Coordinates of C-alpha atoms in Angstrom, one line a residue:
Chain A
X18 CA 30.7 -14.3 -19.2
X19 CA 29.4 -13.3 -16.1
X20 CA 26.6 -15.1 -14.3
X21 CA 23.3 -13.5 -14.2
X22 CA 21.1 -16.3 -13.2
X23 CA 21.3 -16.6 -9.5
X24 CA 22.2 -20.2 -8.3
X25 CA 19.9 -20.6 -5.2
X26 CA 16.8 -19.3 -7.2
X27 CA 17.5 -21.9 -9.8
X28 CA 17.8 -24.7 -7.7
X29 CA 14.8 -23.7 -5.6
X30 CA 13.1 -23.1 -9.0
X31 CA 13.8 -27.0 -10.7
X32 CA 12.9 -28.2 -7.2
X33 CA 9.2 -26.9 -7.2
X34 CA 6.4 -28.9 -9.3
X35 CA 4.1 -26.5 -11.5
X36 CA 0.2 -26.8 -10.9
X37 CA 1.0 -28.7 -14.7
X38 CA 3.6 -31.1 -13.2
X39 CA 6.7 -30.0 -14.9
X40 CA 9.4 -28.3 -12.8
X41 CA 8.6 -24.5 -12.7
X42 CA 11.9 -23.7 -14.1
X43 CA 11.1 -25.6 -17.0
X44 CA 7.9 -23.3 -17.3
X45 CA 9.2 -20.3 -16.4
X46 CA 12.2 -20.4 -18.8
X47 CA 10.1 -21.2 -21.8
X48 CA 7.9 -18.3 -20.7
X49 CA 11.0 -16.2 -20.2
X50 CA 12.6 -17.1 -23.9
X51 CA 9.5 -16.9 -25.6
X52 CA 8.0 -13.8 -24.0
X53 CA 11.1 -11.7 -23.1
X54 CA 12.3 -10.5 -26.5
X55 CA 9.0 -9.0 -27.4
X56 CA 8.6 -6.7 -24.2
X57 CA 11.9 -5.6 -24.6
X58 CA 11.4 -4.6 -28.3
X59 CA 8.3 -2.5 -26.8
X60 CA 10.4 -0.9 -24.4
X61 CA 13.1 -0.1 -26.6
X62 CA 10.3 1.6 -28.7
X63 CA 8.5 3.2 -26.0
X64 CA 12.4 4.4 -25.2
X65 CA 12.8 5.9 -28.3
X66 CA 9.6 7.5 -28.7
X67 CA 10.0 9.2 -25.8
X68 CA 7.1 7.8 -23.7
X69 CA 8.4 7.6 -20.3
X70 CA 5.4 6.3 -18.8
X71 CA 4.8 3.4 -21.0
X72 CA 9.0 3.1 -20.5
X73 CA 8.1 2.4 -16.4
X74 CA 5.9 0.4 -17.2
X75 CA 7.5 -2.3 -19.7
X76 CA 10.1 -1.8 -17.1
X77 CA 8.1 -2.8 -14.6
X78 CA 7.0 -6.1 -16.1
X79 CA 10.5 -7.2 -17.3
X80 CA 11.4 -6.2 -13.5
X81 CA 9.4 -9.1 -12.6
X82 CA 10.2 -11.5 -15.1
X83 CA 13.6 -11.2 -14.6
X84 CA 13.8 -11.5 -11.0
X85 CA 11.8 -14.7 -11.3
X86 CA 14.4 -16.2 -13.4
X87 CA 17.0 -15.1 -10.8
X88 CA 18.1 -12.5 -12.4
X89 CA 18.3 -9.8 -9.8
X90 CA 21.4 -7.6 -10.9
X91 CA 19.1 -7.0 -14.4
X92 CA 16.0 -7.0 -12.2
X93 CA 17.7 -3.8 -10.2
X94 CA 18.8 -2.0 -13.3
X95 CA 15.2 -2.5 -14.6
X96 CA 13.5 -0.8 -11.0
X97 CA 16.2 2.0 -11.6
X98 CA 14.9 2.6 -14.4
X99 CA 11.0 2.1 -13.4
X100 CA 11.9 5.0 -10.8
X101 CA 13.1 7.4 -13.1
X102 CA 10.3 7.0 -15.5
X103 CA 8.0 7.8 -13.2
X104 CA 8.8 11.4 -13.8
X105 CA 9.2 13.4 -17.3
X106 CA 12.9 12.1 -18.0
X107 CA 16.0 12.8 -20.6
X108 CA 16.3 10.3 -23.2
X109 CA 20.2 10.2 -22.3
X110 CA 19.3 9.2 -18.8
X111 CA 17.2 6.7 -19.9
X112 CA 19.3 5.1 -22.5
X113 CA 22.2 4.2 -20.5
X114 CA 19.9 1.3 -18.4
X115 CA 17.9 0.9 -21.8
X116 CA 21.3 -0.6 -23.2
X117 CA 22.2 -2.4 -20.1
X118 CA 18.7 -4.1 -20.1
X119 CA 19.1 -5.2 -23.7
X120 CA 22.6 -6.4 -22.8
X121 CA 21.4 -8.2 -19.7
X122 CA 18.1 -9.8 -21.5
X123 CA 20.1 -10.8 -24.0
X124 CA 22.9 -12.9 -21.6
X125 CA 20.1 -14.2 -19.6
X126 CA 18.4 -15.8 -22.8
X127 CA 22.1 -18.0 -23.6
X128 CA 22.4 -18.8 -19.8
X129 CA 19.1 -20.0 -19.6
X130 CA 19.8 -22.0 -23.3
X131 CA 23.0 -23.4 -21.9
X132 CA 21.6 -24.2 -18.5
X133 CA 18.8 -26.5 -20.1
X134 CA 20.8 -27.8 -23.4
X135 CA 23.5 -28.2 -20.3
X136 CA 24.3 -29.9 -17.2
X137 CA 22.0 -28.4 -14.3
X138 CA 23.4 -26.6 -11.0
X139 CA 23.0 -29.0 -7.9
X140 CA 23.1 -32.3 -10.7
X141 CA 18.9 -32.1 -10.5
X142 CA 16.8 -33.0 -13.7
Chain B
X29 CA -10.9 -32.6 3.0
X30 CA -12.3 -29.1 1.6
X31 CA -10.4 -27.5 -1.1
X32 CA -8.6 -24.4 -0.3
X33 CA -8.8 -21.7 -3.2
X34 CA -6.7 -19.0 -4.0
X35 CA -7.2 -16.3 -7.2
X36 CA -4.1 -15.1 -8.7
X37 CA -4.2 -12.0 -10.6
X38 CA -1.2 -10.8 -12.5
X39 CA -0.5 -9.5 -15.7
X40 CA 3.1 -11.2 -16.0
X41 CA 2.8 -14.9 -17.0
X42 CA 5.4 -15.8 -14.8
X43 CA 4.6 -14.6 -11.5
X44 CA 1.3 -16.3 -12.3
X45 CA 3.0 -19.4 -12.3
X46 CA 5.0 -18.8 -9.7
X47 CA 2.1 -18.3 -7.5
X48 CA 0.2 -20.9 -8.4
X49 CA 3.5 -23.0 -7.7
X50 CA 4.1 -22.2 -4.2
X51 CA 0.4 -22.6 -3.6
X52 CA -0.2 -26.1 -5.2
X53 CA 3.3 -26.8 -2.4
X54 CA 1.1 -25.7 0.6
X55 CA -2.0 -27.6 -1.1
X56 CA -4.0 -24.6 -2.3
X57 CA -5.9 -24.9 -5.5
X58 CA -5.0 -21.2 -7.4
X59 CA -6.8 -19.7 -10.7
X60 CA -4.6 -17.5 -12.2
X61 CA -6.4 -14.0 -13.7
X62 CA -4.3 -12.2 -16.2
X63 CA -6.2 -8.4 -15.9
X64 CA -8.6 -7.5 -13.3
X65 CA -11.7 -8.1 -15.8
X66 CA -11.2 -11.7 -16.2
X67 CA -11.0 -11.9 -12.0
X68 CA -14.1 -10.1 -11.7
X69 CA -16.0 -12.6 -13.7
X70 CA -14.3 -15.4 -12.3
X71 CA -15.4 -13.6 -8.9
X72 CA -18.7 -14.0 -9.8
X73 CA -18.6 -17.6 -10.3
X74 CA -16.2 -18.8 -8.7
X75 CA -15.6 -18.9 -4.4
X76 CA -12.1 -18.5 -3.0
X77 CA -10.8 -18.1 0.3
X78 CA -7.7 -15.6 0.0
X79 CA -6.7 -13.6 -3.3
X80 CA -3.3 -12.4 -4.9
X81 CA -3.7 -9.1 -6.6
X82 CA -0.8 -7.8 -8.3
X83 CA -1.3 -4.0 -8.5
X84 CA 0.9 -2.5 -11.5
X85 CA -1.7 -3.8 -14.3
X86 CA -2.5 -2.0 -17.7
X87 CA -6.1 -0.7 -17.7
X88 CA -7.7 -1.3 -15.0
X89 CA -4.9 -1.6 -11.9
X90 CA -4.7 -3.4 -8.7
X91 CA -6.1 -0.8 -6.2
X92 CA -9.3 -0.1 -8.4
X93 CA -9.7 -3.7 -8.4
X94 CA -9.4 -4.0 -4.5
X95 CA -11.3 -1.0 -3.9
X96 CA -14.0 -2.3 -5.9
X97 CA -14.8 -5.8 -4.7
X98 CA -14.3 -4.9 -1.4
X99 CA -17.3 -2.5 -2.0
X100 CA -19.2 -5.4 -3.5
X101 CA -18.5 -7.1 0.1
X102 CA -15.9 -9.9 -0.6
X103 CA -14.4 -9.5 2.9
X104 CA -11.5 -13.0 2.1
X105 CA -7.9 -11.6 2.8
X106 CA -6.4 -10.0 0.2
X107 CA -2.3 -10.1 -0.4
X108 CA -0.8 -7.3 -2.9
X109 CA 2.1 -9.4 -4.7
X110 CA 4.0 -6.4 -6.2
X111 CA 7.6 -4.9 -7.3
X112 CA 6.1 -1.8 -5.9
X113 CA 8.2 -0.8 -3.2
X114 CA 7.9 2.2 -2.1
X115 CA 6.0 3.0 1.5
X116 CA 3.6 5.1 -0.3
X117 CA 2.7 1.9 -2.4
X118 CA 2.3 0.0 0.7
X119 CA 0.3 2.5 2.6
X120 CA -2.2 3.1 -0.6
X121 CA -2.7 -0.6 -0.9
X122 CA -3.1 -1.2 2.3
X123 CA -6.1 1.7 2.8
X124 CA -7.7 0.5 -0.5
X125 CA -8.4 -2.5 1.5
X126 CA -5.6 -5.2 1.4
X127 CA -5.3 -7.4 4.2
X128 CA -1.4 -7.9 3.8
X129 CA 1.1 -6.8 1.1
X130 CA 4.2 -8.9 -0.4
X131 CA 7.0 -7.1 -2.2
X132 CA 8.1 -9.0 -5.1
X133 CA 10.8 -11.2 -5.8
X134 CA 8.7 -13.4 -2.9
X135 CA 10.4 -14.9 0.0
X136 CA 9.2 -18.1 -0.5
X137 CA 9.0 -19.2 3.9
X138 CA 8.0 -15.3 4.5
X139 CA 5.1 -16.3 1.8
X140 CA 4.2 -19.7 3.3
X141 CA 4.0 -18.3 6.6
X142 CA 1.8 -15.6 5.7
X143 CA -0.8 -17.1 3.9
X144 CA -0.9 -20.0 6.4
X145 CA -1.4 -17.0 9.2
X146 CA -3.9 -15.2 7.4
X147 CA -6.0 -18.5 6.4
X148 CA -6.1 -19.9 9.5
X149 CA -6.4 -16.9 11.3
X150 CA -3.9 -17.6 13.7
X151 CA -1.3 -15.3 14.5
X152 CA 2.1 -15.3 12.5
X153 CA 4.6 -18.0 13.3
X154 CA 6.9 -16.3 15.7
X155 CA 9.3 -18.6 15.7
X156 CA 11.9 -16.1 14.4
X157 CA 15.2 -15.0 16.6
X158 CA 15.7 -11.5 17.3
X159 CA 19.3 -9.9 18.5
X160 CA 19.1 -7.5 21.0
X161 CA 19.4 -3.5 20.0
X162 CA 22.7 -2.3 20.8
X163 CA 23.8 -0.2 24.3
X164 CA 23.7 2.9 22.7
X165 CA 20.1 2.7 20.9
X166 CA 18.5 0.8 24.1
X167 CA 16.9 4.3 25.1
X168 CA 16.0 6.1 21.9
X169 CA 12.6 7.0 20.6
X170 CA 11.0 4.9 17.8
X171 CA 7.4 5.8 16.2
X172 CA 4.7 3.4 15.7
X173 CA 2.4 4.1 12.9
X174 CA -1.7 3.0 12.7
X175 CA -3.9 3.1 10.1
X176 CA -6.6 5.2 11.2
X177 CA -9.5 6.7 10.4
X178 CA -10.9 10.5 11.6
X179 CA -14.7 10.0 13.1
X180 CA -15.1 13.3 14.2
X181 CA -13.0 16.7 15.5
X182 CA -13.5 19.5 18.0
X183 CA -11.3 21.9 19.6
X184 CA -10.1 20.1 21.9
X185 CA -9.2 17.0 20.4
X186 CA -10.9 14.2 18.3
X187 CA -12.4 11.1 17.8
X188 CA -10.6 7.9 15.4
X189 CA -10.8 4.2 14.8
X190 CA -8.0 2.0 15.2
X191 CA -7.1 -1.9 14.7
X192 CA -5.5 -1.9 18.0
X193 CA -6.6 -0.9 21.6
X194 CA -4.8 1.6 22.8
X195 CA -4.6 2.0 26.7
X196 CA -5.5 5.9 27.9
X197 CA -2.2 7.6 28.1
X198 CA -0.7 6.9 25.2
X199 CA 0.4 9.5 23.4
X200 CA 0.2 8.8 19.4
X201 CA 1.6 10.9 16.2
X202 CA -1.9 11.7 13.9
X203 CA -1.3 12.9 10.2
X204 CA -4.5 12.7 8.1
X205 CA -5.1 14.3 5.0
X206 CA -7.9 16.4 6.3
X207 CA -5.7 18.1 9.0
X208 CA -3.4 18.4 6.2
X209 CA -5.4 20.4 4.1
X210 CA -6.5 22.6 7.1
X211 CA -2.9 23.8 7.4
X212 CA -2.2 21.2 10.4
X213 CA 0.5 18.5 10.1
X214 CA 0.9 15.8 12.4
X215 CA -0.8 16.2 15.6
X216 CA 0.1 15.2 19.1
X217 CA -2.7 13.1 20.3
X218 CA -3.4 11.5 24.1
X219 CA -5.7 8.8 24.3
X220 CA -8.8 9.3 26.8
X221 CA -10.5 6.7 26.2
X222 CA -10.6 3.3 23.9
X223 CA -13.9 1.5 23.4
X224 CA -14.2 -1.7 21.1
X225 CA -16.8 -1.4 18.4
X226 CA -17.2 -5.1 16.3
X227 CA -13.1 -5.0 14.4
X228 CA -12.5 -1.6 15.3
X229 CA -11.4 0.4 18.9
X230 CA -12.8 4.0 19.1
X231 CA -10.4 5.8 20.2
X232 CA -11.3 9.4 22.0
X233 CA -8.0 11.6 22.4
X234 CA -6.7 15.4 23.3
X235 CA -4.5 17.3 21.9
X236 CA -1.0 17.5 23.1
X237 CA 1.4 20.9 22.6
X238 CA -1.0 22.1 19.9
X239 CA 0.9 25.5 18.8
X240 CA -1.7 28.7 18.2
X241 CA -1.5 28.5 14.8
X242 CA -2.5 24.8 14.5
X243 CA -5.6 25.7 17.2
X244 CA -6.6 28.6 15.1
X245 CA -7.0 26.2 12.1
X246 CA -8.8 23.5 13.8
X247 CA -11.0 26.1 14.8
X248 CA -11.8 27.3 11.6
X249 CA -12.1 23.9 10.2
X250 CA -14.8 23.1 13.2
X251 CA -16.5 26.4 12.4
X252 CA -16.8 24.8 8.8
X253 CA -18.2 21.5 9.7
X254 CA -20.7 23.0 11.5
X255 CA -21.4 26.2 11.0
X256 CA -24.8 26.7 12.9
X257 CA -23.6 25.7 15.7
X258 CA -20.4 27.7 15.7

């Protein structure tokens, strides 16, 4: 399985203190799991109805969420597809990064299960 | 010691907490907004001495936000965190009335630095290295861009604001969206003379290699501004 979460990001993540005193990857990948599925469901049908805008826009968030997970290979598939939506745009065109995206999400959710069920990069927490 | 404060507004949950993350490390105290609403109220209430404004927002969106409470006269810097970024987003957030803007994911030491600048109002650590350009780009034009503002036009040339003093002689590219509806692009300007007003520099300037065509239009659009006289 190919690594989606990138390692530096992680370890800076674990090694900064939340304003709630856990580690902000603890926070951020609760947010993430719990959070992540439901946008993605709204883009899919935003996708499929054929909304572009509303397409960028979901795209934009997960954009954001992902790269603050460190996932930045699915955080650029998301901006490509936050560019082309900003435009009237074929549902082939948009599919193809629609399926990636799911793909990604869905790798990043069991790396970031076996990271914190698992031992953690740089032997922290 | 006085509390620094900071208001976060974002609509993702996780670059809230991000934020309010690498603030708490530099000891700033941040409320996190999730929509520009709940900001506004907290506004009300609430002091703080920089805010983060995310600008892609459902509803009601970052540069209304800006635009708005900067015409209610909160005047504390104000850093765009986006994923926007494109120039264009940049340039609008910047004229709306940010003070900085931060392109998302955020550079943790280029976010430090810049918040410590614009809080203390000291100038940005500089402690970076620079390489020097290469032989063969030592002697080749690069442009410099200001935000500007148009005071006033004649035929001759015209009148704008700028952040910086800029000595007589210079000779700056203008593009504003005034000339650009008159049919004039970007405009040769030199600088004749640069007075300090409070923030600003007024900056009095004549055209340079203005083509007939381009007069002609500036001389229509003076004749339109002030027809009386004309």
């Amino acid at each position: 399985m190919k690594k989606l979460l990138d390692p530096e990001i992680l370890e800076s993540l674990m090694s900064v203190t939340s304003p709630s005193g856990l580690s902000v990857w603890q926070e951020i990948s609760q947010i993430f799991i719990s959070d992540t599925p439901k946008h993605l469901e709204k883009l899919i049908t935003a996708h499929q109805s054929g909304d572009h805008r509303e397409t960028g826009r979901i795209a934009h968030f997960l954009k954001s969420s992902c790269a603050n997970v460190g996932a930045i290979s699915v955080a650029e598939v998301l901006n490509e597809l936050e560019m082309l939506c900003q435009a009237p745009c074929r549902f082939e065109d948009r599919d193809k990064f629609v399926l990636q995206i799911a793909e990604g999400v869905l790798q990043i959710n069991k790396q970031i299960n076996a990271l914190n069920t698992g031992p953690k990069p740089g032997g922290g927490m | 010691m006085t509390t620094i404060r900071a208001l976060v507004l974002d609509d993702n949950p996780t670059d809230r907490l991000l934020l309010s993350a690498y603030l708490k490390e530099i000891f700033i105290l941040a409320d996190p907004a999730e929509n520009s609403k709940v900001a506004e109220d907290l506004l009300k209430s609430e002091s703080y001495n920089i805010l983060f404004v995310d600008l892609e927002m459902p509803g009601y969106d970052g540069y209304s936000f800006i635009k708005k409470i900067r015409s209610q006269g909160h005047n504390q810097p104000i850093v765009i965190t986006s994923g926007k970024r494109t120039l264009k987003d940049v340039k609008e957030g910047i004229q709306v009335g940010a003070t900085d803007y931060i392109v998302k994911p955020i550079d943790r030491s280029v976010f430090d630095s810049k918040v410590k600048s614009l809080l203390s109002g000291q100038p940005l650590n500089q402690d970076w290295y620079e390489y020097p350009i290469p032989e063969q780009f030592e002697n080749s034009p690069a442009q410099l861009s200001l935000n500007t503002r148009l005071l006033s036009v004649g035929e001759v040339g015209l009148s704008f604001t700028s952040s910086v003093a800029l000595v007589p002689g210079t000779q700056v590219t203008l593009t504003s969206e005034l000339m650009i509806q008159n049919q004039v692009g970007q405009l040769m300007v030199r600088v004749e003379s640069c007075q300090q007003q409070g923030a600003l520099h007024i900056l009095r300037g004549s055209f340079v290699g203005l083509t007939e065509t381009h007069r002609r239009q500036i001389r229509l659009l003076c004749k339109s501004l002030f027809p009386k006289s004309a």
